[in-house]
Amino acid sequence: MPDTDTDQLRDPDQLRDPDQLRDPDQLRGVVAGFLRRHDRTGDRTAFLRARFDAGLAWVHHPVGLGGLGLPWHLQAVVDDEFTRAGAPDNRPRRNSIGLGMAAPTLLRHGTPQQQRRWLRPLWTGEEIWCQLFSEPDAGSDLAAVATGAERSGDGWLVDGQKVWTSLAHRARWAILLARTSSTGRRHAGLTYFVCDMTAPGVQVRPLRQMTGEAEFNEVFLTGVRLPDAMRIGEVGEGWQVARTTLMNERVAIGGRPLAREGGMIGVLADAWRRQPEIRRTGPHQDLLRLWVRAEAARLTALRLRQQLVAGQPGPEGSAVKLSFAELNQLISGLEIEVRGAAGLRHDDWTMRRPEEPDLLGRTATYRYLRARGNSIEGGTSEILRNVIAERVLGLPSEPRVDR
C-alpha cells in the first residue's frame, strides 16, 4: 500500500493521465515510491516481478506487459534511478536471446495470451530462451530450413535438427522456425513456433569449439508435439515473423552498448599504453585506424539502438553486426601480432559451457580463436552482405534456381 499521499500520486496505478508520467520528474517519483514499497535487498525474483507488474520493466511496452505505454527514451530515466539505488537488475546478458530476440517478436506478433504467459518470466530471467533457426544444411539461409512441422490433431509434430544453438542446454523455451509446406516459394512454407525445450523428443548435445569451450549445441527434435497455441503468427507466415527476430538479433549482437574503448580495442589500446616493448611504427598505424573504426561502429550502434527502441529496426542492423565481426577479427589479429610469442599462449583448454564468451577477460589467443565465430553466429557475413546489397543499396538479387 502507498505510505504517503505523495506516493499515491506517484503510483502508476493511481496516475490515470499518462501525460503526467511523460514528465521525467514525475516518473522518477514513481520509481522512488516503488523503491520505498519494495525491499531491494530481499528476494531478487520477487523484486523483479513487482517491477514488471508496476510497468517499470519496459516503460514503452503496453500496460500489463511490463510497461506504461510511454515513449521509449524514458526507460533510461527509470534504469538510472534503479541503478543509483543499487536495486537488482535483470542481468540482460544471461537471457540475451529471450530479451533481445524473443521479447520483441512476441510483442509484435504474439497473441495477448502468449504475451501475458511469456514476457514476465522472460524479463525476470526465470525462464531462459534459445533460438532454433540454424540447421546443418541451411546455415544462415533460413529459407532452406528443412525441420518439418506436420498437423496432428489440434497441434503439430516436429522433426528435424538444429545447430549452433546458444543456451539450449539451459533454455526453458525456444523460438523455432519450421517448414509446414514444401510447395511454392521456399519462404512461404515456413511457420514460427515456440518450442518447449523440456518436451519429450527434444535432445540437446554440446558442440565443443576450438577455444575448448562449448557455448553452442546441436538440438535434435524427434516427434516433438507442440500445441497450436504455441504458433506465433499465421501458418506459412513464419518468414515475416522471423524477420523481426533477425533484425533484433543483429542489433543485439553487434549493437551492444559500449563505452569508448569498451570492447576489444580497449584491451589492445591499454596493452599498448602499458607495455612499451610491444610498440612499433607499423602496428601503431594499424592500431590508430582500428581505433577510429571501432569508435565509428560504437556510435553507429548507439544510433541503431535508439531506432530499435523507437520502433522496428531496419536492415542497418546487418551492417552493424558485419562491422562488429570484421573489427573483432582484425583487432584480435593485431593483438596477436604485437604481443609476439607471449600472445600465442592459450590459458586453459578445459571444456566449459559459459553463458557468454569472455572476450575481454581471457588471453589474446582466446580472443583470436573466438572472434573467428563472429562472422558465422547471428547470420554469416556472406548473408549480411546480400541483405545490405539488396535492401539498403537496392542492387539486384543474386541469381537463384528457386526464384
Tab-separated table of C-alpha atoms in Angstrom, residues 65-394:
chain	number	residue	atom	x	y	z
A	65	LEU	CA	3.094	-6.220	-20.349
A	66	GLY	CA	5.809	-4.658	-18.224
A	67	GLY	CA	5.258	-1.117	-19.452
A	68	LEU	CA	3.303	2.092	-19.137
A	69	GLY	CA	2.881	2.940	-22.802
A	70	LEU	CA	5.413	5.766	-22.547
A	71	PRO	CA	7.993	6.984	-25.061
A	72	TRP	CA	10.972	4.643	-25.223
A	73	HIS	CA	13.553	7.245	-24.203
A	74	LEU	CA	12.048	7.411	-20.689
A	75	GLN	CA	13.379	3.900	-19.999
A	76	ALA	CA	16.790	5.461	-19.405
A	77	VAL	CA	15.267	7.628	-16.656
A	78	VAL	CA	13.855	4.540	-14.933
A	79	ASP	CA	17.026	2.472	-15.328
A	80	ASP	CA	19.187	5.280	-13.940
A	81	GLU	CA	17.024	5.564	-10.827
A	82	PHE	CA	17.144	1.813	-10.130
A	83	THR	CA	20.903	1.724	-10.732
A	84	ARG	CA	21.559	4.675	-8.414
A	85	ALA	CA	19.509	2.938	-5.725
A	86	GLY	CA	21.562	-0.257	-6.046
A	87	ALA	CA	18.474	-2.269	-6.966
A	88	PRO	CA	18.905	-5.715	-8.579
A	89	ASP	CA	18.777	-5.757	-12.367
A	90	ASN	CA	17.524	-8.471	-14.674
A	91	ARG	CA	21.016	-9.411	-15.854
A	92	PRO	CA	20.201	-8.977	-19.520
A	93	ARG	CA	23.199	-10.932	-20.778
A	94	ARG	CA	22.039	-14.079	-19.002
A	95	ASN	CA	18.878	-14.238	-21.087
A	96	SER	CA	20.233	-12.450	-24.142
A	97	ILE	CA	18.167	-14.361	-26.703
A	98	GLY	CA	14.971	-14.009	-24.701
A	99	LEU	CA	15.384	-10.286	-24.146
A	100	GLY	CA	16.995	-9.369	-27.444
A	101	MET	CA	15.040	-11.576	-29.843
A	102	ALA	CA	12.059	-13.430	-28.346
A	103	ALA	CA	10.573	-10.472	-26.466
A	104	PRO	CA	10.361	-8.048	-29.421
A	105	THR	CA	8.986	-10.860	-31.597
A	106	LEU	CA	6.307	-11.779	-29.055
A	107	LEU	CA	5.383	-8.154	-28.570
A	108	ARG	CA	4.920	-7.603	-32.303
A	109	HIS	CA	3.434	-10.930	-33.417
A	110	GLY	CA	2.219	-12.833	-30.334
A	111	THR	CA	-1.356	-13.083	-29.135
A	112	PRO	CA	-2.334	-11.340	-25.877
A	113	GLN	CA	-2.384	-14.745	-24.157
A	114	GLN	CA	1.123	-15.555	-25.399
A	115	GLN	CA	2.447	-12.161	-24.323
A	116	ARG	CA	0.965	-12.486	-20.826
A	117	ARG	CA	2.314	-16.037	-20.423
A	118	TRP	CA	5.898	-15.475	-21.532
A	119	LEU	CA	7.028	-11.874	-21.175
A	120	ARG	CA	7.210	-11.588	-17.380
A	121	PRO	CA	9.295	-14.723	-16.618
A	122	LEU	CA	11.433	-13.857	-19.656
A	123	TRP	CA	12.202	-10.399	-18.311
A	124	THR	CA	12.893	-11.579	-14.759
A	125	GLY	CA	15.205	-14.335	-16.038
A	126	GLU	CA	13.112	-17.098	-14.511
A	127	GLU	CA	12.764	-18.686	-17.969
A	128	ILE	CA	15.733	-18.710	-20.366
A	129	TRP	CA	15.182	-18.783	-24.125
A	130	CYS	CA	17.171	-20.079	-27.083
A	131	GLN	CA	16.735	-19.862	-30.849
A	132	LEU	CA	16.138	-22.903	-33.099
A	133	PHE	CA	16.808	-21.403	-36.526
A	134	SER	CA	20.150	-22.610	-37.999
A	135	GLU	CA	20.420	-26.106	-39.495
A	136	PRO	CA	23.365	-28.203	-40.752
A	137	ASP	CA	22.332	-27.941	-44.427
A	138	ALA	CA	20.871	-24.446	-44.299
A	139	GLY	CA	23.206	-22.367	-42.157
A	140	SER	CA	22.112	-18.754	-42.263
A	141	ASP	CA	19.979	-19.337	-45.365
A	142	LEU	CA	16.780	-19.731	-43.359
A	143	ALA	CA	14.646	-20.138	-46.452
A	144	ALA	CA	16.333	-23.562	-46.746
A	145	VAL	CA	15.123	-24.730	-43.308
A	146	ALA	CA	14.121	-28.399	-43.536
A	147	THR	CA	12.918	-29.177	-39.997
A	148	GLY	CA	9.300	-30.103	-40.566
A	149	ALA	CA	6.102	-29.467	-38.599
A	150	GLU	CA	3.032	-31.531	-39.591
A	151	ARG	CA	-0.517	-31.098	-38.410
A	152	SER	CA	-1.535	-33.687	-35.810
A	153	GLY	CA	-4.922	-33.270	-34.216
A	154	ASP	CA	-5.058	-29.878	-32.510
A	155	GLY	CA	-1.293	-29.446	-32.648
A	156	TRP	CA	1.877	-30.156	-34.587
A	157	LEU	CA	4.561	-32.849	-34.704
A	158	VAL	CA	8.075	-31.506	-35.279
A	159	ASP	CA	11.042	-33.495	-36.645
A	160	GLY	CA	14.478	-32.212	-37.591
A	161	GLN	CA	17.858	-30.979	-36.411
A	162	LYS	CA	19.117	-27.529	-35.420
A	163	VAL	CA	22.684	-26.451	-34.835
A	164	TRP	CA	24.827	-23.670	-33.309
A	165	THR	CA	22.192	-23.105	-30.649
A	166	SER	CA	23.373	-20.906	-27.763
A	167	LEU	CA	21.860	-21.581	-24.317
A	168	ALA	CA	19.887	-24.640	-25.499
A	169	HIS	CA	21.228	-26.594	-22.507
A	170	ARG	CA	19.712	-24.042	-20.113
A	171	ALA	CA	16.666	-22.875	-22.005
A	172	ARG	CA	13.084	-23.478	-20.947
A	173	TRP	CA	11.668	-22.190	-24.243
A	174	ALA	CA	12.892	-21.767	-27.828
A	175	ILE	CA	11.755	-19.738	-30.789
A	176	LEU	CA	11.535	-22.238	-33.642
A	177	LEU	CA	11.293	-21.873	-37.417
A	178	ALA	CA	9.883	-24.989	-39.136
A	179	ARG	CA	8.691	-25.959	-42.599
A	180	THR	CA	4.963	-26.606	-42.844
A	181	SER	CA	4.795	-26.764	-46.645
A	182	SER	CA	7.260	-27.863	-49.322
A	183	THR	CA	5.339	-26.461	-52.274
A	184	GLY	CA	5.610	-22.982	-53.735
A	185	ARG	CA	8.236	-20.417	-52.784
A	186	ARG	CA	10.568	-21.539	-50.008
A	187	HIS	CA	9.824	-18.560	-47.769
A	188	ALA	CA	6.087	-19.168	-47.938
A	189	GLY	CA	6.333	-22.682	-46.466
A	190	LEU	CA	7.691	-21.638	-43.070
A	191	THR	CA	5.813	-21.260	-39.788
A	192	TYR	CA	7.059	-19.834	-36.482
A	193	PHE	CA	6.535	-21.623	-33.158
A	194	VAL	CA	7.592	-21.566	-29.537
A	195	CYS	CA	9.098	-24.927	-28.589
A	196	ASP	CA	9.035	-26.357	-25.073
A	197	MET	CA	12.643	-27.458	-24.506
A	198	THR	CA	11.518	-29.943	-21.822
A	199	ALA	CA	9.071	-31.713	-24.152
A	200	PRO	CA	9.624	-35.401	-24.993
A	201	GLY	CA	11.698	-35.751	-28.181
A	202	VAL	CA	13.979	-32.737	-27.562
A	203	GLN	CA	17.635	-33.762	-27.253
A	204	VAL	CA	20.494	-31.283	-26.693
A	205	ARG	CA	24.179	-32.141	-27.339
A	206	PRO	CA	27.158	-29.795	-26.770
A	207	LEU	CA	29.381	-28.616	-29.637
A	208	ARG	CA	32.968	-28.078	-28.490
A	209	GLN	CA	34.768	-25.234	-30.237
A	210	MET	CA	38.459	-24.614	-30.957
A	211	THR	CA	38.654	-22.426	-27.829
A	212	GLY	CA	37.925	-25.569	-25.778
A	213	GLU	CA	34.523	-24.259	-24.704
A	214	ALA	CA	31.092	-25.476	-25.717
A	215	GLU	CA	28.826	-22.438	-25.874
A	216	PHE	CA	26.799	-23.944	-28.670
A	217	ASN	CA	24.672	-27.060	-29.060
A	218	GLU	CA	23.077	-29.377	-31.548
A	219	VAL	CA	19.364	-29.861	-30.947
A	220	PHE	CA	17.536	-32.927	-32.249
A	221	LEU	CA	13.740	-32.791	-32.496
A	222	THR	CA	12.077	-36.190	-32.838
A	223	GLY	CA	8.291	-36.289	-32.867
A	224	VAL	CA	8.090	-33.231	-30.626
A	225	ARG	CA	4.454	-32.337	-30.057
A	226	LEU	CA	3.531	-28.647	-29.969
A	227	PRO	CA	0.002	-27.367	-29.276
A	228	ASP	CA	-1.300	-24.976	-31.926
A	229	ALA	CA	-1.354	-22.315	-29.201
A	230	MET	CA	2.464	-22.314	-29.466
A	231	ARG	CA	2.327	-20.989	-33.026
A	232	ILE	CA	3.355	-17.331	-33.490
A	233	GLY	CA	1.632	-15.723	-36.452
A	234	GLU	CA	-0.277	-17.467	-39.194
A	235	VAL	CA	0.629	-20.768	-40.828
A	236	GLY	CA	3.030	-20.099	-43.699
A	237	GLU	CA	3.937	-16.617	-42.462
A	238	GLY	CA	6.928	-17.659	-40.389
A	239	TRP	CA	9.333	-15.792	-42.617
A	240	GLN	CA	7.686	-12.441	-41.832
A	241	VAL	CA	7.814	-13.203	-38.094
A	242	ALA	CA	11.429	-14.398	-38.342
A	243	ARG	CA	12.483	-11.130	-39.974
A	244	THR	CA	11.502	-9.310	-36.795
A	245	THR	CA	13.660	-11.736	-34.803
A	246	LEU	CA	16.617	-11.457	-37.172
A	247	MET	CA	16.699	-7.684	-37.280
A	248	ASN	CA	16.651	-7.562	-33.490
A	249	GLU	CA	19.256	-10.342	-33.279
A	250	ARG	CA	21.791	-8.416	-35.343
A	251	VAL	CA	21.366	-5.335	-33.197
A	252	ALA	CA	21.634	-7.488	-30.037
A	253	ILE	CA	24.950	-8.994	-31.228
A	254	GLY	CA	26.595	-6.053	-32.969
A	255	GLY	CA	24.941	-3.131	-31.208
A	256	ARG	CA	25.578	-3.759	-27.529
A	257	PRO	CA	26.114	-0.593	-25.531
A	258	LEU	CA	29.802	0.149	-25.067
A	259	ALA	CA	31.761	2.971	-23.539
A	260	ARG	CA	34.604	4.435	-25.595
A	261	GLU	CA	37.338	1.751	-25.764
A	262	GLY	CA	34.836	-0.611	-24.181
A	263	GLY	CA	35.378	-3.599	-26.465
A	264	MET	CA	38.417	-5.473	-27.757
A	265	ILE	CA	40.000	-2.226	-28.944
A	266	GLY	CA	40.201	-1.156	-25.302
A	267	VAL	CA	42.159	-4.277	-24.337
A	268	LEU	CA	44.677	-3.677	-27.110
A	269	ALA	CA	44.951	0.085	-26.527
A	270	ASP	CA	45.527	-0.497	-22.820
A	271	ALA	CA	48.295	-3.018	-23.531
A	272	TRP	CA	49.878	-0.571	-25.971
A	273	ARG	CA	49.985	2.150	-23.325
A	274	ARG	CA	51.301	-0.070	-20.519
A	275	GLN	CA	53.825	-2.179	-22.466
A	276	PRO	CA	56.372	-0.038	-24.355
A	277	GLU	CA	58.189	-3.160	-25.545
A	278	ILE	CA	55.335	-4.023	-27.937
A	279	ARG	CA	55.247	-0.603	-29.647
A	280	ARG	CA	56.391	-0.428	-33.280
A	281	THR	CA	55.625	2.055	-36.049
A	282	GLY	CA	53.698	-0.265	-38.390
A	283	PRO	CA	51.323	-1.719	-35.793
A	284	HIS	CA	50.874	1.767	-34.328
A	285	GLN	CA	49.312	2.970	-37.578
A	286	ASP	CA	47.132	-0.145	-37.711
A	287	LEU	CA	46.003	0.424	-34.131
A	288	LEU	CA	45.027	4.026	-34.863
A	289	ARG	CA	42.993	3.012	-37.904
A	290	LEU	CA	41.181	0.288	-35.947
A	291	TRP	CA	40.562	2.644	-33.014
A	292	VAL	CA	38.793	5.092	-35.338
A	293	ARG	CA	36.734	2.301	-36.926
A	294	ALA	CA	35.771	0.953	-33.515
A	295	GLU	CA	34.598	4.380	-32.371
A	296	ALA	CA	32.581	4.876	-35.563
A	297	ALA	CA	30.998	1.442	-35.091
A	298	ARG	CA	30.187	2.213	-31.453
A	299	LEU	CA	28.415	5.461	-32.326
A	300	THR	CA	26.546	3.804	-35.202
A	301	ALA	CA	25.356	1.083	-32.844
A	302	LEU	CA	24.185	3.721	-30.374
A	303	ARG	CA	22.059	5.361	-33.051
A	304	LEU	CA	20.690	1.996	-34.160
A	305	ARG	CA	19.652	1.052	-30.614
A	306	GLN	CA	17.670	4.279	-30.413
A	307	GLN	CA	15.981	3.353	-33.681
A	308	LEU	CA	15.301	-0.138	-32.345
A	309	VAL	CA	13.598	1.015	-29.166
A	310	ALA	CA	11.618	3.638	-31.052
A	311	GLY	CA	10.086	1.040	-33.332
A	312	GLN	CA	11.169	-1.555	-35.816
A	313	PRO	CA	14.894	-1.900	-36.571
A	314	GLY	CA	15.819	-1.715	-40.207
A	315	PRO	CA	18.376	-3.654	-42.264
A	316	GLU	CA	21.058	-1.328	-40.878
A	317	GLY	CA	21.457	-3.909	-38.105
A	318	SER	CA	23.113	-6.174	-40.681
A	319	ALA	CA	25.787	-3.536	-41.292
A	320	VAL	CA	26.428	-3.119	-37.567
A	321	LYS	CA	26.746	-6.853	-36.998
A	322	LEU	CA	29.019	-7.206	-40.062
A	323	SER	CA	31.246	-4.395	-38.790
A	324	PHE	CA	31.368	-5.952	-35.312
A	325	ALA	CA	32.601	-9.277	-36.736
A	326	GLU	CA	35.245	-7.749	-39.009
A	327	LEU	CA	36.573	-5.438	-36.313
A	328	ASN	CA	36.892	-8.177	-33.712
A	329	GLN	CA	38.868	-10.339	-36.120
A	330	LEU	CA	41.166	-7.502	-37.207
A	331	ILE	CA	41.768	-6.290	-33.652
A	332	SER	CA	42.439	-9.773	-32.253
A	333	GLY	CA	44.810	-10.468	-35.176
A	334	LEU	CA	46.737	-7.262	-34.488
A	335	GLU	CA	46.905	-8.121	-30.798
A	336	ILE	CA	48.475	-11.495	-31.586
A	337	GLU	CA	50.990	-9.742	-33.850
A	338	VAL	CA	52.093	-7.085	-31.358
A	339	ARG	CA	52.308	-9.449	-28.377
A	340	GLY	CA	54.589	-11.839	-30.272
A	341	ALA	CA	55.286	-15.246	-28.722
A	342	ALA	CA	53.560	-14.271	-25.483
A	343	GLY	CA	50.360	-13.752	-27.418
A	344	LEU	CA	50.302	-17.380	-28.546
A	345	ARG	CA	49.812	-18.893	-25.092
A	346	HIS	CA	46.321	-20.328	-24.597
A	347	ASP	CA	45.335	-20.157	-20.952
A	348	ASP	CA	43.033	-23.123	-20.487
A	349	TRP	CA	41.653	-25.910	-22.639
A	350	THR	CA	39.132	-27.097	-20.058
A	351	MET	CA	35.711	-27.647	-21.555
A	352	ARG	CA	33.279	-25.128	-20.130
A	353	ARG	CA	29.742	-24.159	-21.040
A	354	PRO	CA	29.715	-20.377	-20.486
A	355	GLU	CA	26.652	-18.212	-20.926
A	356	GLU	CA	28.725	-15.700	-22.898
A	357	PRO	CA	32.245	-15.698	-24.418
A	358	ASP	CA	34.761	-13.830	-22.261
A	359	LEU	CA	36.319	-11.710	-24.991
A	360	LEU	CA	37.829	-9.185	-22.611
A	361	GLY	CA	38.990	-11.277	-19.667
A	362	ARG	CA	40.826	-14.185	-21.311
A	363	THR	CA	44.084	-14.377	-23.305
A	364	ALA	CA	44.893	-12.900	-26.704
A	365	THR	CA	44.801	-16.404	-28.171
A	366	TYR	CA	41.309	-16.989	-26.819
A	367	ARG	CA	40.118	-13.698	-28.310
A	368	TYR	CA	41.701	-14.540	-31.673
A	369	LEU	CA	40.132	-18.018	-31.820
A	370	ARG	CA	36.709	-16.962	-30.532
A	371	ALA	CA	36.492	-13.972	-32.889
A	372	ARG	CA	36.511	-16.383	-35.874
A	373	GLY	CA	32.956	-17.315	-34.891
A	374	ASN	CA	31.747	-13.706	-35.014
A	375	SER	CA	31.387	-13.906	-38.791
A	376	ILE	CA	29.174	-17.012	-38.515
A	377	GLU	CA	26.896	-16.529	-35.496
A	378	GLY	CA	23.790	-14.402	-35.878
A	379	GLY	CA	23.916	-14.586	-39.678
A	380	THR	CA	27.061	-15.196	-41.721
A	381	SER	CA	28.900	-12.244	-43.191
A	382	GLU	CA	28.014	-13.502	-46.704
A	383	ILE	CA	24.270	-13.415	-45.919
A	384	LEU	CA	24.556	-9.979	-44.313
A	385	ARG	CA	26.352	-8.571	-47.374
A	386	ASN	CA	23.467	-9.819	-49.509
A	387	VAL	CA	20.966	-8.103	-47.184
A	388	ILE	CA	22.872	-4.831	-47.411
A	389	ALA	CA	23.237	-5.109	-51.199
A	390	GLU	CA	19.568	-5.850	-51.822
A	391	ARG	CA	17.735	-3.934	-49.093
A	392	VAL	CA	19.997	-0.981	-48.373
A	393	LEU	CA	21.732	-0.348	-51.704
A	394	GLY	CA	18.879	-1.637	-53.892
